[in-house]
Each structure stands twice: as structure tokens, then as C-alpha cells.
Short mmCIF file of C-alpha atoms and ligand atoms in Angstrom, two decimals:
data_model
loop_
_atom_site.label_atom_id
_atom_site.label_comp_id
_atom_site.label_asym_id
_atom_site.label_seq_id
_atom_site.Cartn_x
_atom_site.Cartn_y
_atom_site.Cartn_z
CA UNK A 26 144.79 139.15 50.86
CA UNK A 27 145.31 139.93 47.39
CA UNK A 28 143.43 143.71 46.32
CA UNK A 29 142.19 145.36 43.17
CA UNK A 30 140.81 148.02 41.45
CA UNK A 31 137.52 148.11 41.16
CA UNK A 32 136.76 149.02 37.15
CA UNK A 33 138.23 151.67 36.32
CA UNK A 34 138.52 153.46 39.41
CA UNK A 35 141.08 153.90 41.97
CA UNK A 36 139.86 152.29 44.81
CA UNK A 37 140.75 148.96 45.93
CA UNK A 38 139.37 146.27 47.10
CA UNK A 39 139.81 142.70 48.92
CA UNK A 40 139.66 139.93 46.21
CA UNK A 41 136.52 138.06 47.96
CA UNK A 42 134.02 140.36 49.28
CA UNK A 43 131.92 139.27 52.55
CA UNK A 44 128.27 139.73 51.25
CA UNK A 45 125.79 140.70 54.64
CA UNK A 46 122.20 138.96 52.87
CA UNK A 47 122.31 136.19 56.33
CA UNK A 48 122.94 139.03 58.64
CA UNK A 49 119.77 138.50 61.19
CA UNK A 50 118.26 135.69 58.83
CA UNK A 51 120.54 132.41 59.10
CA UNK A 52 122.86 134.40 60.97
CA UNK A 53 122.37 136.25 64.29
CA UNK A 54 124.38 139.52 65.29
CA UNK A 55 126.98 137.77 67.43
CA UNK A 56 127.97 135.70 64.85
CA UNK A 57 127.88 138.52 61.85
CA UNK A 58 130.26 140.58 64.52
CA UNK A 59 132.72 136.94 64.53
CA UNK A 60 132.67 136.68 61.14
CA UNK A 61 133.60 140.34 59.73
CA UNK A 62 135.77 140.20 63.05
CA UNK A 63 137.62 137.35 61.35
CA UNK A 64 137.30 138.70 57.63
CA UNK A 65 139.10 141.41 58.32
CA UNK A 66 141.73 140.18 60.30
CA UNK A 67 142.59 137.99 57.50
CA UNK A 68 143.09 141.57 55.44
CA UNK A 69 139.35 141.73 53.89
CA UNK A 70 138.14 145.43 53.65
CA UNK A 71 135.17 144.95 51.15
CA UNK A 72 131.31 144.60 52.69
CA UNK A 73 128.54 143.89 50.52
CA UNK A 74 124.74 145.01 51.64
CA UNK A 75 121.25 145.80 50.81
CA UNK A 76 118.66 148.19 52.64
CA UNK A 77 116.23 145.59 52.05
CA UNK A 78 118.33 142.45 53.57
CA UNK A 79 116.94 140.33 54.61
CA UNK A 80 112.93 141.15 54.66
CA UNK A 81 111.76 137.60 53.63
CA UNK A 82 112.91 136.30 56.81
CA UNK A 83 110.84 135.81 59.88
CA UNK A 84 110.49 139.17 62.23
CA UNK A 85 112.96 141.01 59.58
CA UNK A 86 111.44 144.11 58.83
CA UNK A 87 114.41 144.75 56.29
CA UNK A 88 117.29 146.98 57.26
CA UNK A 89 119.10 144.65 59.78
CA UNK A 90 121.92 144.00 57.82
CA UNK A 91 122.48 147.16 57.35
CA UNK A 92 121.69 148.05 61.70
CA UNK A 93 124.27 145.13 62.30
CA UNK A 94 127.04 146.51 60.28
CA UNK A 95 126.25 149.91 62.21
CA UNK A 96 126.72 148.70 64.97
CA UNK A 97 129.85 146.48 64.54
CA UNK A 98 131.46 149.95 62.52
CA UNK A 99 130.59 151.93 66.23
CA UNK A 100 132.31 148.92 67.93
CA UNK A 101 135.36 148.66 66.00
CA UNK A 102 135.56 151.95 65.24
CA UNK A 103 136.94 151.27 61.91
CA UNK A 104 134.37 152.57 59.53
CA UNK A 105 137.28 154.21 57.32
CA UNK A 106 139.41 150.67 56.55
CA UNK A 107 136.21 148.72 54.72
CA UNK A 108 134.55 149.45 51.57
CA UNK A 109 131.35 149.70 52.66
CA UNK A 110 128.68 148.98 49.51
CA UNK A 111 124.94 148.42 49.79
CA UNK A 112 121.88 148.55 47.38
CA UNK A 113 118.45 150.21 47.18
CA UNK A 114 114.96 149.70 44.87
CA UNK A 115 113.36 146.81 47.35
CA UNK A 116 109.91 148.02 49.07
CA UNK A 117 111.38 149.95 52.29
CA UNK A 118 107.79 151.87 53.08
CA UNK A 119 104.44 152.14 51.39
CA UNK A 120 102.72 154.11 48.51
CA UNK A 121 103.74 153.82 44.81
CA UNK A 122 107.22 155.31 46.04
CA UNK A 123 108.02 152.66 48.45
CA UNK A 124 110.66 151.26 46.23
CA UNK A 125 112.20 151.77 42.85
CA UNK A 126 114.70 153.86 41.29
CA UNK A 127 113.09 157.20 41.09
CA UNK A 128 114.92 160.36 42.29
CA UNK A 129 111.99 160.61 45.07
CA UNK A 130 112.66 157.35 45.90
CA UNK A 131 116.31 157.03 46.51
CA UNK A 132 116.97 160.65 47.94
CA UNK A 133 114.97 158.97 51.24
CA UNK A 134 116.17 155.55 51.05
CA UNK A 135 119.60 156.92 50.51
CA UNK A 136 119.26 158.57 54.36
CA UNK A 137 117.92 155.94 55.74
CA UNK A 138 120.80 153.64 55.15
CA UNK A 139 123.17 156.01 56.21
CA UNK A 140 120.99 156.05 59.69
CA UNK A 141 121.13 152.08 59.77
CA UNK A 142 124.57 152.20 59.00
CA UNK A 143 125.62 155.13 61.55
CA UNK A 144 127.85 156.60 58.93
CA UNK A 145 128.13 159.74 56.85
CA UNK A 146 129.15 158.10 53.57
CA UNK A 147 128.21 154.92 51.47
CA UNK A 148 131.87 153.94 49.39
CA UNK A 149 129.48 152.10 46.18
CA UNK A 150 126.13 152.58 46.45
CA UNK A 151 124.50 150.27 43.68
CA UNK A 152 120.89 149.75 42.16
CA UNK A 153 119.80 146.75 43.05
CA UNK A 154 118.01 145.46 40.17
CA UNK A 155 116.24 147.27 37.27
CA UNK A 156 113.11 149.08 37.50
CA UNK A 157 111.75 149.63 33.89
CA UNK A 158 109.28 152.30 35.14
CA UNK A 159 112.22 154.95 36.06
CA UNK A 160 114.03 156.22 32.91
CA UNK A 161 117.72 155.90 33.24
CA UNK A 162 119.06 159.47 32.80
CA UNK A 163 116.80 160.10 36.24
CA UNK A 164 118.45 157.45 37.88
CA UNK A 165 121.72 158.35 36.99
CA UNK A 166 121.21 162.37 37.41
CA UNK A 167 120.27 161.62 41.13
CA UNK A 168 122.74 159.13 42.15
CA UNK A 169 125.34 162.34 40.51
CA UNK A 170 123.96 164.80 42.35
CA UNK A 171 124.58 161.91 45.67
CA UNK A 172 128.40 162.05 44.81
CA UNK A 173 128.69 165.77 44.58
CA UNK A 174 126.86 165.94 48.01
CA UNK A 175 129.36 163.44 49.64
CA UNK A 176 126.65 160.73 50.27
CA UNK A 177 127.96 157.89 48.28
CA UNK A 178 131.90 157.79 46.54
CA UNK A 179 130.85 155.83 43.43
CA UNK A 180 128.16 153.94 41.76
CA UNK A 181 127.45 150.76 40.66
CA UNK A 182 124.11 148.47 39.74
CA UNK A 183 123.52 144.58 39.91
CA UNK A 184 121.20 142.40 37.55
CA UNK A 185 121.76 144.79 34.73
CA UNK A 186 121.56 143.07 31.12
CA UNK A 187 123.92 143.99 29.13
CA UNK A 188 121.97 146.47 27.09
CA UNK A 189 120.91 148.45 30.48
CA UNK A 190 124.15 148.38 31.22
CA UNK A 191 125.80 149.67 28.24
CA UNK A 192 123.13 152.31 27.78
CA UNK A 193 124.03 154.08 31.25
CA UNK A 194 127.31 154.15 30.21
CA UNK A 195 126.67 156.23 27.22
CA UNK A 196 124.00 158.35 29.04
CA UNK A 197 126.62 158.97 31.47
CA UNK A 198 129.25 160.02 28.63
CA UNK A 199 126.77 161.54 27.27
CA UNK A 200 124.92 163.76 30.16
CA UNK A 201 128.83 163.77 32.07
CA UNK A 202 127.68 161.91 35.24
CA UNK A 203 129.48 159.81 37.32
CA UNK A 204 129.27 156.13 35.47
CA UNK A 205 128.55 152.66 36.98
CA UNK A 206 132.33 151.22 38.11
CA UNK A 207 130.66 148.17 38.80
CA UNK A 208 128.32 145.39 38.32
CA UNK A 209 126.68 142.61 40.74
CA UNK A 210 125.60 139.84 38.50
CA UNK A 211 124.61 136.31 40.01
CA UNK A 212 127.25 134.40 38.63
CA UNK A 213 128.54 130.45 39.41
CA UNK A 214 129.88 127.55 38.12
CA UNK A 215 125.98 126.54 37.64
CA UNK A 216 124.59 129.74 36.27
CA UNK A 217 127.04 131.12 34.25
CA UNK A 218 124.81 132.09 31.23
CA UNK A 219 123.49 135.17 32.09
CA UNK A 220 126.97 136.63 32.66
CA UNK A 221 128.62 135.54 30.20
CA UNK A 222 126.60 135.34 26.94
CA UNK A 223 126.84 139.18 27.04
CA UNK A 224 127.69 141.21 29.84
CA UNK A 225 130.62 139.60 31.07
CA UNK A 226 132.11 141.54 27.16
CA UNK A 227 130.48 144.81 28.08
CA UNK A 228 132.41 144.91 31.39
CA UNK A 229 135.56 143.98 30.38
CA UNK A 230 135.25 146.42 26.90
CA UNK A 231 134.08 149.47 29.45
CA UNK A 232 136.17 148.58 32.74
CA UNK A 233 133.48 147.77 35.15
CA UNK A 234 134.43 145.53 37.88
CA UNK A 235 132.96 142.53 38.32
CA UNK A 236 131.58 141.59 42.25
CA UNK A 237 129.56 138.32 41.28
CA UNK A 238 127.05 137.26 44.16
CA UNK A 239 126.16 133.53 45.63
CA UNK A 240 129.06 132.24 43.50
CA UNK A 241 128.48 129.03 45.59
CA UNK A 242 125.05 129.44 44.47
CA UNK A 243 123.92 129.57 47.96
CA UNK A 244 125.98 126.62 49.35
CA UNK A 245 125.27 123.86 46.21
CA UNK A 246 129.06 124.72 45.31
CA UNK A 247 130.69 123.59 48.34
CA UNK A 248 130.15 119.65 47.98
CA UNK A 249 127.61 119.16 50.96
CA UNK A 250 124.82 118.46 48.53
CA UNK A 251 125.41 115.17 46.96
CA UNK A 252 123.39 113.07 44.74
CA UNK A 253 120.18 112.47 47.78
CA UNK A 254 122.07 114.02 50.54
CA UNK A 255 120.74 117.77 51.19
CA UNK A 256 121.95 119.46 54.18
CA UNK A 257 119.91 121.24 56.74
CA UNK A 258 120.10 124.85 55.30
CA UNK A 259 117.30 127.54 54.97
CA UNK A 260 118.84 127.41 51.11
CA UNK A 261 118.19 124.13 49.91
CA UNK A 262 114.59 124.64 49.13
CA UNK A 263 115.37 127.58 47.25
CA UNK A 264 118.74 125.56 45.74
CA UNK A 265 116.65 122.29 44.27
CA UNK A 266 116.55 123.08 40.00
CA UNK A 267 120.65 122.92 40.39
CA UNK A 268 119.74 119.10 41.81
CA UNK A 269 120.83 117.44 38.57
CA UNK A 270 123.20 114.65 37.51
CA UNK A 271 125.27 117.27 35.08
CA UNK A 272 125.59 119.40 38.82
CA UNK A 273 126.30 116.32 40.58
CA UNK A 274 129.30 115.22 38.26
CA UNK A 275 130.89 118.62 38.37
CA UNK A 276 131.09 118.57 42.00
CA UNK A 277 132.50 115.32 41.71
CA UNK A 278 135.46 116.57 39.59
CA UNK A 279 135.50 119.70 41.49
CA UNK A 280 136.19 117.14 44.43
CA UNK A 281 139.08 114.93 42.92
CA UNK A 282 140.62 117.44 41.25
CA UNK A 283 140.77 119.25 44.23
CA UNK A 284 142.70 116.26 46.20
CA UNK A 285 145.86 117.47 44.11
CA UNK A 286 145.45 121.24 45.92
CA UNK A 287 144.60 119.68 48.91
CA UNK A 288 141.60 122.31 48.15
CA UNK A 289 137.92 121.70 49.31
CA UNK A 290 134.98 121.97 46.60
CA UNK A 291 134.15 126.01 47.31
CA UNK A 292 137.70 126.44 46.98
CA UNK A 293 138.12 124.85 44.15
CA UNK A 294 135.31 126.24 42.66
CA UNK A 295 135.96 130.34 43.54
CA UNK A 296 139.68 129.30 42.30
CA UNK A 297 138.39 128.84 38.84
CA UNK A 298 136.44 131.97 38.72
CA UNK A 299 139.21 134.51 40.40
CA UNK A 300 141.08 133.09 37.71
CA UNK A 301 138.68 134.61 35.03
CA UNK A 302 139.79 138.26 33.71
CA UNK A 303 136.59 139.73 34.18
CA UNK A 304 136.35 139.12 37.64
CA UNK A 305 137.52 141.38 40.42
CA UNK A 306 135.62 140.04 43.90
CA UNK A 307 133.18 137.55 44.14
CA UNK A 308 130.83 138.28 47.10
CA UNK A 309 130.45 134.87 49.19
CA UNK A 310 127.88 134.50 52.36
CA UNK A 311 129.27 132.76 55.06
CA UNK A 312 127.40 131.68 58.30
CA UNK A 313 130.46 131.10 60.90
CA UNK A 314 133.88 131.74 60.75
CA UNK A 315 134.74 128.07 59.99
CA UNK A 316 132.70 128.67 56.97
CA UNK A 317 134.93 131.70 56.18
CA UNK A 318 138.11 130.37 56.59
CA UNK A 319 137.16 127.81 54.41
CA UNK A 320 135.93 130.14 51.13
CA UNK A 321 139.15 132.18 52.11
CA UNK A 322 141.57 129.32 51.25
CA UNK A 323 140.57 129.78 47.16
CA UNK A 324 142.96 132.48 47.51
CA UNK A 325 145.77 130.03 47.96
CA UNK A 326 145.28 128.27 44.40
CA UNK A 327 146.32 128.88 40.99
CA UNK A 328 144.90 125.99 38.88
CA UNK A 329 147.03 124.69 36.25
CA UNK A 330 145.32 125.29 32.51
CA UNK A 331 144.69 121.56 32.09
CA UNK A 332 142.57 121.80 35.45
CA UNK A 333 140.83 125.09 34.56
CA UNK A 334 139.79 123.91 31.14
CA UNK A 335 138.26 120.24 32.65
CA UNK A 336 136.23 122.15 35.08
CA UNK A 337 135.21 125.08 32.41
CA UNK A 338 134.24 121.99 29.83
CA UNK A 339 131.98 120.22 32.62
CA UNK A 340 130.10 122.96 33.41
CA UNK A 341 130.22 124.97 29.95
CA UNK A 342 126.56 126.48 29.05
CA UNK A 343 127.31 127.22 24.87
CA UNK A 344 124.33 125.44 22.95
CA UNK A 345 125.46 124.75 19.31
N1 NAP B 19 122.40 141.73 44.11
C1 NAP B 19 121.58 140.75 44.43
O1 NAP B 19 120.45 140.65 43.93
C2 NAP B 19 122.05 139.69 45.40
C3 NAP B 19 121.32 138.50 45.58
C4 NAP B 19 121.81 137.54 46.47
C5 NAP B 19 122.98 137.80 47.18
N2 NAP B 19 123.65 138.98 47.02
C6 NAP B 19 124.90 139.29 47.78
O2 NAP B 19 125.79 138.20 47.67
C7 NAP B 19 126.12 137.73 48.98
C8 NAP B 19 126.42 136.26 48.94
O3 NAP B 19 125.27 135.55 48.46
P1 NAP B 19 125.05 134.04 48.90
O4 NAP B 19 124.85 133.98 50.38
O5 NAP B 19 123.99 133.49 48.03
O6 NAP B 19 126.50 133.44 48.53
P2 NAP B 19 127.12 131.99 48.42
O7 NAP B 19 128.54 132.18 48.88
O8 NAP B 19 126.89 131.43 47.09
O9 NAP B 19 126.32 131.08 49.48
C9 NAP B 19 126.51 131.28 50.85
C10 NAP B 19 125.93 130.11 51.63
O10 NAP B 19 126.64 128.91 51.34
C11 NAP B 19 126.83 128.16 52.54
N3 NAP B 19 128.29 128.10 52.73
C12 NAP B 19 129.18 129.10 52.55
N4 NAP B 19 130.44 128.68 52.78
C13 NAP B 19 130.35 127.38 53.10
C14 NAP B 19 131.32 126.41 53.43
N5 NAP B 19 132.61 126.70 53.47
N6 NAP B 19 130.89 125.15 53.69
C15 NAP B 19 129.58 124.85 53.65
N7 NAP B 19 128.61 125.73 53.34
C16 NAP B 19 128.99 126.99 53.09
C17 NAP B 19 126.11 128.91 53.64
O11 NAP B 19 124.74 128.46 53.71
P3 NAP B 19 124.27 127.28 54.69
O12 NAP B 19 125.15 127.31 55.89
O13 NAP B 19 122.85 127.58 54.99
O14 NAP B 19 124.41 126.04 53.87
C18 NAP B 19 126.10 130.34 53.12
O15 NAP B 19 125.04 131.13 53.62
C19 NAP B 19 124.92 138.15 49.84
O16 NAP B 19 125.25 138.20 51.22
C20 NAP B 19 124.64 139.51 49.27
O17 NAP B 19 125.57 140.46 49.78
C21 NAP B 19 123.21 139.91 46.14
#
């Protein structure tokens, strides 16, 4: 397993990232305890959560994730090897302060995932989306004054535009408060837009690491959907506007061109973006350990240039 740093910190972390979201939704505990098990035997230290994961499923009252990876850190008893990162702002109790990004707000939800989690530090805690109704200098101040106290180790926030994003880091230059080392955009070989028609600039001008999530957008990436063939997943549903012939053609050259790597399609297709500057861990799901091993084998790949500029022509986003 390969490592980085992530921005422009010092701490270092496992080139993919295990993201937790199926943890007690398509994914019960045994198998979460199999699969981080295996993900960090094969040298992975970097865990991706949410306090909220995964409250749109079934029975999930939210927090399970987060109670599983507790659990599993008690069993191992190797809480201080793995980068432990989770989020907050989804609705964790009720009342206009349920959720958000409010100082009143995160000071709770802040001790509740350490509970979940059975730990006394989070290594990045991140915001998990923006919540216009919170000025930013409030966010910021409190998630400062979480670092001083020893709660969290750094920051970082996910589905940021870029201007949100460049704005903390000049309140935090400007107010001297710990700054955002990293972002958590969705980002995949079929949404790649929204990164990079701005953001994916800011971060590399400002040295914030990169952790894309669902870079197999959900499973579409990994060349079980095929032109009328949709495999039994709790995704597809959510997965059918990427159901189009431009889609269906770049799996198909993600496909052949991965013959000559003897590389499967989700290989092939994290290949191309670990081989992006920008990028420093893209945060997969995976629902067994076969599933795993699988993603894990993009590590194994360096596509040639001709390769890397067929697949970034077939699924380039630039209107004229
Ligand atoms: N910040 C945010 O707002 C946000 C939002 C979403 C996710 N995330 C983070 O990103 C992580 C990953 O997101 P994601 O689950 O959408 O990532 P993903 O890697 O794009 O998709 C994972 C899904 O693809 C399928 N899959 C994975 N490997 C496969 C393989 N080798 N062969 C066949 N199918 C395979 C599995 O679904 P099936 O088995 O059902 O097909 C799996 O659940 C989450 O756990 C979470 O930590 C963050």
C-alpha cells in the first residue's frame, strides 16, 4: 500500500480509503469486521464515516457505522494504526439544532461520535455538506477550539464549491484557525464536473487533499451494469440517470483496454483517477472482501499516456 500526505499536513494516509456509508445498511457487522479485517491487512489505515450513516436505511436510526467501527477498534485494539475520519451536519436529534453546522450543534454531535466510536479522538473530523444558515467564521472558530481541546487532529469538509471552500481558507488565514486539509467531493469517471470545473484548481493551488467519494459511483463503474443488465443492488435505483449509451461505451473501453492490464473495470477506472495530481485517496464502499480485493488491485496499474488520454476523451465533460 502506497501512502500520502494528506494536503498539506503531515499525516499520512493509505492511497484508497475504505468509506463505512454500507456499514448496517447493505452490509451487516460481521461482514464490516471481514472487510476492515482484510483492508488493513493489505496495509490500509484510512476509515471514512459519518454520524448520520446510514439513517435512510430500514431500522437505522443513524450512528451504526460509527457503533460498528467502535466496536471492531475495542476488538482489535488498534484504534492508534487507522486514520479514523467521520462527518457531522445530518439531523442526529430534534429541534432547530438537530443538525447543521452551528457551534451548539457540533459541540454535542462532536461527543456523541466519540461515544459511538469508543474513542477519545477523531484524526479528520469534516463538515459534511454546507449549511448556508451558519456563517463560516462560527464554524471554523468551533471546530479550532475542538483541536486545541484534543477532540479532533485536523479538519476537513465535503461538498464544498469552490468559493466556500476558498473563503474558509482565507477566514482561517485570516482569524489564524486551523484550515480545512481536506476535501470530500463526489467525484467519478461519470460525474466529474463538479470537481473539476473549479475546485479540483482551488485544492491543488491551496494543498488540500483530495478523498473523492463513490468514485465507482455506487457500483455503475465496475462493469456489472451493462446496456439492460442491472444487478441486484440497493444502488441501482438510485444509479439509473448514469444509464446512458455515452456510460455504456466508456465501460466498454474501460473493459478492453483493461484486457492489456489484465485489470477489471473498477480497476481500471480508480487507475485513471490515482493517476490524477489532485488526488490523494479515493474513498470506495465495498460489501465483502472479494469486493475489496478487487478495488485494491487499481493499485497495481500505471496506465500508459495513450490509455489515460482514450479513457479521459470518452468520458470528458468540457462543453465548447
Ligand atoms: N461526503 C458525502 O456526502 C458522501 C456521500 C456518499 C459516500 N460517501 C463516502 O464514500 C464512501 C464510498 O461511497 P460509495 O459506496 O458510493 O462508493 P463506490 O465505491 O462508488 O460504490 C460502492 C458500491 O459499489 C459496489 N462495488 C464495489 N466494489 C465492487 C466490485 N469490485 N465489484 C462489484 N461491485 C462493487 C458495491 O455495491 P453493490 O454490491 O450493492 O453493487 C458497493 O457498495 C462511503 O462509504 C462514504 O464513506 C460520502
Amino acid at each position: 500500500m502506497d501512502y500520502r500526505r494528506l494536503g498539506n499536513s503531515g499525516l499520512k494516509v493509505a492511497r484508497i480509503c475504505l468509506g463505512t456509508m454500507q456499514w448496517g445498511w447493505t452490509a451487516d457487522e460481521k461482514t464490516a469486521f471481514e472487510v476492515m479485517d482484510a483492508y488493513v491487512e493489505a496495509g490500509g489505515n484510512f476509515l471514512d464515516t459519518a454520524d448520520i450513516y446510514s439513517a435512510w436505511a430500514p431500522g437505522n436510526p443513524g450512528g451504526v457505522s460509527e457503533e460498528i467501527i467502535g466496536r471492531w477498534f475495542k476488538a482489535r485494539g488498534n484504534r492508534r494504526e487507522i486514520v479514523l475520519a467521520t462527518k457531522f451536519n445530518g439531523r442526529m436529534w430534534g429541534g432547530p439544532n438537530g443538525d447543521g453546522l452551528s457551534r451548539g450543534h457540533v459541540m454535542k454531535a462532536v461527543d456523541d461520535s466519540l461515544r459511538r466510536l469508543q474513542t477519545d479522538y477523531i484524526d479528520l473530523y469534516q463538515t459534511h455538506w454546507p449549511h448556508y444558515d451558519t456563517p463560516q467564521e462560527e464554524t471554523l472558530r468551533a471546530l479550532d477550539d475542538l483541536v486545541r481541546m484534543g477532540k479532533i487532529h485536523y479538519i476537513g469538509c465535503s461538498n464544498e464549491p469552490a468559493w466556500r471552500l476558498m473563503k474558509a481558507m482565507w477566514i482561517s488565514e485570516r482569524d489564524q484557525l486551523n484550515r480545512f486539509i481536506s476535501v470530500q467531493p463526489p467525484y467519478s469517471l461519470v460525474k466529474r464536473a463538479e470537481f473539476e470545473r473549479e475546485l479540483e484548481a482551488v485544492c491543488l493551488d491551496q494543498g488540500v487533499g483530495v478523498i473523492p467519494y463513490s468514485p465507482l459511483q455506487g457500483g455503475f463503474l465496475t462493469g456489472k451494469y451493462r446496456r439492460g443488465q442491472v444487478p441486484d443492488s440497493a444502488r441501482a435505483e438510485g444509479l439509473k440517470r448514469f444509464f446512458t449509451e455515452r456510460n455504456y461505451n466508456l465501460i466498454e473501453l474501460l473493459d478492453s483496454l483493461g484486457r492489456q492490464y489484465n485489470a477489471s473495470v473498477a480497476q481500471m477506472s480508480l487507475a485513471w483517477m490515482l493517476q490524477r495530481p489532485a488526488i490523494t485517496s479515493p474513498i470506495i464502499g465495498a460489501n465483502s472482501v472479494d469486493q475489496l480485493n478487487d478495488i485494491l488491485g487499481c493499485l497495481e496499474i500505471a496506465l500508459s499516456e495513450e490509455d489515460y488520454k482514450a479513457i479521459d476523451a470518452a468520458s470528458d465533460w468540457k462543453e465548447n
